[in-house]
Amino acid sequence: MSKNADGGGGEDEESVTQPLLPLSLRRSASNATSQLAIVGSNLCPIESLDYEYWAAFIVFTASNFALTLFSSLITVFISPEAAGSGIPEVKAYLNGIVGSICAVSSSLLIGKAGPMVHTGACVAALMGQGGSKKYGLTWRWLLHFKNDRDRRDLVTCGSAAGIAAAFRAPVGGVLFAFEEMASWWRSALLWRAFFTTAVVAIVLRAFIDFCYSGKCGLFGTGGLIMFDVTSANISYHLGDVPTVLLLGVIGGILGSFYNFLLEKVLRIYNLINEKGTIYKILIACSISIFTSCLLFGLPWLASCQACPTDASEPCPTIGRSGNYKKFQCPAGHYNDLASLIFNTNDDAIRNLFSKNTDSEFHMSSILIFFVTCFFLSIFSYGIAVPSGLFVPVILTGASYGRFIGMLFGSRSNLNHGLFAVLGSASLLGGSMRMTVSLCVIILELTNNLLLLPLIMVVLLISKTVADAFNGNIYDLIMRLKGFPYLETHVEPYMRQLTVSDVVTGPLQLFHGIEKVSNIVHVLRTTRHNGFPVVDEPPLSETPILFGSILRAHLITLLKKKAFVPNPMTTGIEAFDQFTAGDFEKKGCLGNSDKIEDVDLSEEEMEMFVDLHPFTNASPYTVVDTMSLAKALILFRDVGLRHLLVIPKISNVSKFLSSICLVSVDHQLVGKII
């Protein structure tokens, strides 16, 4: 900042950075009034500021613009799937790093949690498909995970690792994957996710120990607790409960309104993005310029405040990072709004959460910061850069909670920092609708177990209030992007319907021995992932379901040309020309085989394929009178993608109960012992 901003300086100093403001209108050393007093003077706006301010503004805007442009370019042209949070994509699957660094560093009000979850899930998916042959990252032991169940488990563990790394919350990461990401859960997956986040915590601890030596520079020397608000003197009484309840109610309303506005903005962005790639980049750059101008101009609305006498660091801070930004204030004063804006999001949250700082922020500054964060986070999300929602919502909720604390703090035993923690919890609950995982994540972030009852109450109330208006933010985004996703709950009307009421036709099926041309025609005219295989006379006396076969396996048979000239069974020798790798799942990155890539001659199209050796002879089947609600539960709990519906028959061959399974298990264990 300019030396003249301190109100002193001799002629030599003034000759270097001589402002165009007359001497009688320059800020005096004792001026701690609002910046509006100077900006509103009868002067040209440019003349009311010195050259260093405009130089700093240009550098700030240009650097943010460059970082946003670079992030949007690599997102649009290299990996469009990395745009946005990534959590809805991973969540839909379970029923990019450089871009994230640049986007978060560009002063856009976005978070890192979503991209970290997406990154962890992508690394896990890469392991689940046996590595990458393209980049030479293949190991034989990875082939053990090359199946649908283990791959889904790995992606779930990867999402848990992302949250654990973003917030240094290993237990919260496990619960987040359990509550929000995974559609179905089992005990083996629980300990796998716990082991994954434990490794993340150990690696983080190792890097933190390294940073204690001071070799990490601006990365700091923090510990696993990001926002330490622990206080041995925390106490609250029944008189504090009404204020906490009010926090939860308002947080639920604000959270639902946040989701509503974000959905509308994303719809507008989608319409613009459909016009072409250049429009995606233009939106990102426009938001960056608007954000830079807004953030650099807002501190003029705040008044300068005298530095606290017991400040833990030099006040004001000039030319380096710190919590007391000078921003054109006189010596011994700081701008509280600039101190929140010109810090990283994590540092701003830490300032709002901090204890014994009730007098360091003015109420108008907190209100301006809350409104800015609320709307900027909405407009910043959805542009063509990797962006998350966790940190912006935490920051917005912290400013909202601290504002409520300023209004009612005189009638409460809670300090403003603790109000900020509860405000973050209420807005998170109102927007994301999670309870257990958010509660644990906040506790791991703040190291404040004494607030556990209040956080639980706030989360439950905010979620309940917000559920009355709309769904959680990730479900809204999934629905907007058209991802197929089965809800966890069963709608009442589903109990009145059967599976036969919703099955659409015509049914596409194959015979046990099928003509090649028929297979090619069905694969080219449909996008079904699996097909039933039926035996008819002369292979059986009556038409009977033999099993189901996957689309990918049919394409493999066509590519390998496992044909016979006549309709005849081939038996087990049909596998002689195949290896186990031929039928492995190719991955979820769009590199699977396509029917358009299969080239067959007219003679080959008239040949036949025996599907019996390659068919799953024990698919999941249900009768056509089964309740649709039960079918939904079966899809989610077992993780099914297909379900064969067969007519109801009168003859029952066997009856299997859980007692039968337990007795068989005991018999086998006894024989082994």
XYZ file of C-alpha atoms in Angstrom, residues 156-533:
378
model
C -16.490 -45.465 -2.668
C -13.161 -45.632 -0.803
C -11.714 -43.048 -3.188
C -14.534 -40.606 -2.435
C -13.992 -41.122 1.299
C -10.268 -40.448 0.823
C -11.092 -37.209 -1.022
C -13.081 -35.810 1.894
C -10.465 -37.026 4.384
C -7.730 -35.235 2.426
C -9.722 -32.033 1.854
C -10.774 -31.538 5.488
C -8.292 -33.758 7.356
C -11.330 -35.652 8.606
C -10.756 -39.410 8.241
C -13.820 -40.555 10.189
C -15.941 -37.887 8.545
C -14.756 -39.144 5.148
C -15.957 -42.671 5.918
C -19.336 -41.434 7.099
C -19.645 -39.109 4.089
C -19.153 -42.049 1.727
C -21.654 -44.067 3.730
C -24.338 -41.370 4.011
C -24.087 -39.544 0.696
C -22.145 -41.541 -1.890
C -22.739 -45.285 -1.641
C -26.107 -46.691 -2.686
C -25.496 -49.953 -0.854
C -23.220 -50.801 2.046
C -21.688 -53.875 3.617
C -19.319 -54.574 6.489
C -16.356 -55.388 4.227
C -16.711 -52.000 2.542
C -16.787 -50.264 5.932
C -13.355 -51.454 7.018
C -11.917 -50.871 3.537
C -13.055 -47.255 3.587
C -11.789 -46.863 7.151
C -8.399 -48.274 6.175
C -8.226 -45.895 3.202
C -8.928 -42.785 5.260
C -6.513 -43.957 7.959
C -3.745 -44.066 5.356
C -4.747 -40.555 4.239
C -4.504 -39.315 7.828
C -1.049 -40.860 8.267
C 0.255 -39.354 5.015
C -1.170 -35.951 5.966
C 0.473 -36.217 9.368
C 3.811 -36.969 7.714
C 3.596 -33.890 5.478
C 2.509 -31.728 8.411
C 5.517 -32.876 10.429
C 7.705 -31.934 7.494
C 6.110 -28.484 7.381
C 6.895 -27.929 11.062
C 10.493 -27.398 9.970
C 9.417 -24.302 8.057
C 10.232 -25.733 4.619
C 6.693 -25.460 3.263
C 6.600 -21.682 2.892
C 3.050 -20.419 2.449
C 1.647 -23.906 2.986
C 2.007 -23.243 6.702
C 2.670 -25.457 9.684
C -0.843 -26.395 10.703
C -1.950 -29.656 12.232
C -4.791 -32.019 11.515
C -7.179 -29.599 13.220
C -7.872 -26.889 10.626
C -9.990 -24.481 12.686
C -9.157 -24.889 16.360
C -11.970 -23.267 18.365
C -11.541 -25.326 21.513
C -12.147 -23.384 24.687
C -12.060 -24.805 28.184
C -14.554 -22.163 29.276
C -17.331 -23.082 26.847
C -20.631 -23.324 28.646
C -24.202 -23.004 27.523
C -27.555 -23.138 29.246
C -31.191 -23.598 28.334
C -31.380 -19.887 27.592
C -29.038 -20.414 24.611
C -31.257 -23.066 23.007
C -33.832 -20.684 21.410
C -31.062 -18.850 19.567
C -29.598 -22.145 18.381
C -33.042 -23.274 17.199
C -33.411 -19.999 15.301
C -30.033 -20.635 13.663
C -31.262 -24.031 12.477
C -34.566 -22.722 11.098
C -32.984 -19.816 9.231
C -30.183 -22.078 8.025
C -32.723 -24.514 6.586
C -34.556 -21.714 4.766
C -31.333 -20.209 3.451
C -30.052 -23.637 2.403
C -33.175 -24.454 0.418
C -33.123 -20.983 -1.165
C -29.438 -21.524 -2.021
C -30.311 -24.803 -3.770
C -33.196 -23.155 -5.610
C -31.060 -20.313 -6.964
C -28.176 -22.627 -7.840
C -30.464 -24.878 -9.865
C -31.794 -21.873 -11.822
C -28.288 -20.577 -12.512
C -27.098 -23.999 -13.663
C -30.015 -24.219 -16.083
C -28.986 -20.886 -17.588
C -25.358 -22.018 -17.805
C -26.424 -25.219 -19.556
C -28.321 -23.239 -22.193
C -25.289 -21.043 -22.816
C -22.812 -23.951 -22.796
C -24.800 -25.731 -25.492
C -23.820 -22.985 -27.948
C -20.211 -24.136 -28.032
C -16.866 -24.398 -26.306
C -15.998 -20.721 -26.624
C -19.074 -19.780 -24.605
C -17.947 -21.982 -21.706
C -14.616 -20.171 -21.600
C -16.275 -16.753 -21.922
C -18.569 -17.453 -18.961
C -15.645 -18.541 -16.790
C -13.555 -15.490 -17.719
C -16.496 -13.112 -17.252
C -17.212 -14.486 -13.773
C -13.504 -14.143 -12.928
C -13.356 -10.470 -13.971
C -16.624 -9.675 -12.182
C -15.415 -11.423 -9.010
C -12.081 -9.573 -9.030
C -13.731 -6.177 -9.492
C -16.299 -6.868 -6.805
C -13.821 -8.182 -4.241
C -11.410 -5.318 -4.800
C -14.127 -2.704 -4.484
C -16.139 -4.022 -1.533
C -13.585 -3.150 1.197
C -14.292 0.532 0.494
C -17.702 -0.014 2.064
C -16.117 -0.979 5.383
C -14.658 1.337 7.964
C -11.131 1.218 9.306
C -10.751 -0.158 12.808
C -7.993 0.304 15.337
C -5.666 -2.654 15.699
C -6.332 -4.746 18.821
C -3.767 -4.296 21.550
C -3.492 -8.060 22.124
C -3.152 -9.069 18.469
C -1.318 -12.361 17.969
C 0.447 -11.030 14.830
C 1.621 -7.639 13.524
C -1.269 -5.284 12.773
C -1.764 -4.143 10.103
C -0.144 -6.653 7.761
C 1.497 -5.142 4.697
C 3.149 -6.979 1.840
C 2.497 -10.477 3.178
C -0.286 -12.799 4.268
C -2.006 -11.995 7.526
C -5.320 -11.445 9.277
C -5.221 -7.654 9.548
C -5.270 -6.178 6.050
C -4.445 -2.488 5.884
C -6.200 -1.647 2.576
C -5.735 2.134 2.445
C -6.220 2.495 6.193
C -3.961 4.732 8.305
C -1.186 3.411 10.504
C -2.412 1.307 13.403
C -5.703 0.470 11.685
C -7.003 -2.372 9.551
C -9.970 -3.080 7.275
C -11.984 -6.016 8.644
C -13.785 -6.702 5.344
C -10.513 -6.714 3.407
C -9.099 -9.076 6.023
C -11.799 -11.595 5.086
C -11.691 -11.038 1.329
C -7.941 -10.950 0.704
C -7.257 -14.191 2.523
C -7.659 -17.789 1.457
C -11.046 -19.328 2.141
C -9.522 -21.491 4.861
C -7.984 -18.464 6.588
C -11.252 -16.540 6.316
C -13.113 -19.449 7.928
C -10.468 -19.630 10.632
C -10.904 -15.911 11.343
C -14.682 -16.259 11.599
C -14.432 -19.353 13.797
C -11.791 -17.872 16.084
C -12.587 -17.204 19.717
C -12.058 -13.967 21.632
C -12.559 -11.895 18.474
C -16.013 -10.479 19.149
C -14.824 -6.902 18.603
C -12.628 -7.448 15.531
C -15.438 -7.439 12.934
C -18.123 -4.852 12.359
C -21.698 -6.000 11.843
C -22.044 -4.273 8.465
C -18.835 -5.913 7.223
C -20.065 -9.375 8.179
C -23.417 -8.740 6.490
C -21.748 -7.552 3.281
C -19.410 -10.541 3.323
C -22.316 -12.952 3.845
C -24.361 -11.567 0.933
C -21.268 -11.569 -1.289
C -20.354 -15.162 -0.461
C -23.934 -16.346 -0.844
C -24.368 -15.071 -4.393
C -20.783 -15.337 -5.645
C -20.618 -19.014 -4.694
C -23.805 -19.629 -6.699
C -22.541 -17.857 -9.818
C -19.031 -19.341 -9.536
C -20.266 -22.932 -9.394
C -21.143 -24.506 -12.724
C -18.611 -22.707 -14.902
C -16.067 -24.779 -16.809
C -13.598 -25.231 -13.942
C -13.306 -27.881 -11.221
C -15.202 -26.472 -8.266
C -16.637 -27.645 -4.984
C -19.462 -26.471 -2.753
C -18.345 -27.523 0.715
C -15.950 -24.666 1.483
C -18.151 -21.878 0.022
C -21.141 -23.122 2.020
C -19.031 -23.361 5.192
C -17.702 -19.822 4.629
C -21.157 -18.407 3.880
C -22.658 -20.172 6.881
C -19.858 -18.938 9.148
C -20.508 -15.310 8.183
C -24.253 -15.808 8.626
C -23.763 -17.435 12.029
C -21.408 -14.702 13.189
C -23.944 -12.062 12.118
C -26.629 -13.813 14.204
C -24.143 -13.928 17.060
C -23.680 -10.165 16.827
C -27.439 -9.664 16.977
C -28.127 -11.994 19.896
C -24.682 -12.420 21.431
C -25.427 -10.123 24.354
C -28.191 -12.519 25.464
C -26.169 -15.703 25.002
C -23.213 -17.402 26.643
C -21.772 -18.373 23.235
C -19.130 -16.184 21.624
C -19.305 -15.057 18.025
C -16.848 -17.699 16.842
C -19.050 -20.493 18.143
C -22.060 -18.891 16.483
C -20.065 -19.028 13.240
C -19.469 -22.775 13.704
C -23.166 -23.397 14.290
C -24.057 -21.179 11.321
C -21.843 -23.283 9.051
C -23.507 -26.426 10.337
C -26.992 -25.017 9.738
C -26.296 -23.924 6.150
C -24.551 -27.215 5.354
C -27.521 -29.133 6.709
C -29.964 -26.946 4.811
C -28.106 -27.273 1.513
C -26.606 -30.772 1.523
C -29.089 -32.482 3.868
C -26.490 -34.693 5.550
C -26.452 -35.115 9.307
C -24.067 -37.695 10.787
C -21.172 -37.154 8.382
C -21.428 -33.355 8.553
C -21.543 -33.462 12.334
C -18.356 -35.535 12.523
C -16.585 -33.476 9.839
C -17.297 -30.246 11.731
C -16.099 -31.783 14.968
C -12.881 -32.981 13.324
C -12.371 -29.549 11.770
C -12.869 -27.591 14.978
C -11.788 -30.006 17.730
C -14.778 -28.916 19.797
C -16.603 -31.885 21.302
C -18.401 -29.663 23.782
C -20.574 -28.308 20.966
C -21.685 -31.752 19.814
C -25.281 -31.501 21.179
C -25.804 -28.068 19.653
C -24.388 -29.109 16.268
C -26.649 -32.159 16.216
C -29.713 -30.038 16.972
C -28.817 -27.440 14.342
C -28.236 -30.060 11.647
C -31.463 -31.913 12.368
C -33.573 -28.744 12.387
C -32.010 -27.217 9.262
C -32.386 -30.473 7.315
C -36.001 -30.907 8.411
C -36.930 -27.344 7.473
C -35.136 -27.491 4.108
C -36.685 -30.848 3.160
C -40.063 -29.127 3.141
C -38.984 -27.005 0.142
C -36.686 -29.052 -2.151
C -34.097 -31.828 -2.308
C -30.410 -31.770 -1.419
C -28.048 -29.958 -3.725
C -26.324 -33.021 -5.191
C -29.618 -34.705 -6.080
C -30.774 -31.529 -7.809
C -27.560 -31.382 -9.841
C -27.820 -35.070 -10.771
C -31.394 -34.574 -11.929
C -30.353 -31.500 -13.906
C -27.571 -33.426 -15.643
C -29.855 -36.348 -16.400
C -27.939 -38.968 -14.414
C -29.872 -42.173 -13.678
C -30.247 -42.478 -9.932
C -32.573 -44.476 -7.712
C -33.756 -42.710 -4.591
C -33.218 -44.340 -1.225
C -36.850 -44.118 -0.190
C -39.861 -45.816 -1.733
C -42.679 -43.571 -2.858
C -46.135 -44.624 -1.571
C -47.549 -45.067 -5.081
C -44.930 -47.735 -5.846
C -46.621 -50.127 -3.441
C -49.726 -50.050 -5.620
C -47.849 -50.980 -8.817
C -46.271 -54.220 -10.014
C -43.145 -54.620 -12.098
C -45.244 -55.611 -15.103
C -46.953 -52.201 -14.965
C -43.737 -50.308 -15.699
C -41.853 -52.711 -17.992
C -41.709 -51.205 -21.471
C -41.557 -53.194 -24.683
C -41.126 -54.723 -27.104
C -38.915 -57.279 -25.409
C -35.588 -57.865 -27.154
C -34.288 -61.388 -26.583
C -31.966 -63.937 -28.166
C -32.303 -67.628 -28.683
C -29.717 -70.039 -27.352
C -28.371 -70.457 -30.892
C -28.784 -67.137 -32.674
C -28.086 -65.898 -36.194
C -25.281 -63.335 -36.436
C -27.351 -60.887 -38.474
C -30.062 -60.869 -35.786
C -27.524 -60.087 -33.074
C -26.027 -57.241 -35.092
C -29.467 -55.794 -35.856
C -30.573 -55.805 -32.204
C -27.305 -54.280 -30.978
C -27.459 -51.516 -33.580
C -31.101 -50.624 -32.978
C -31.066 -50.697 -29.157
C -28.834 -49.474 -26.328
C -29.737 -52.151 -23.813
C -26.867 -53.403 -21.703
C -28.192 -56.952 -21.292
C -30.578 -59.374 -22.995
C -32.445 -62.525 -21.919
C -31.532 -65.797 -23.623
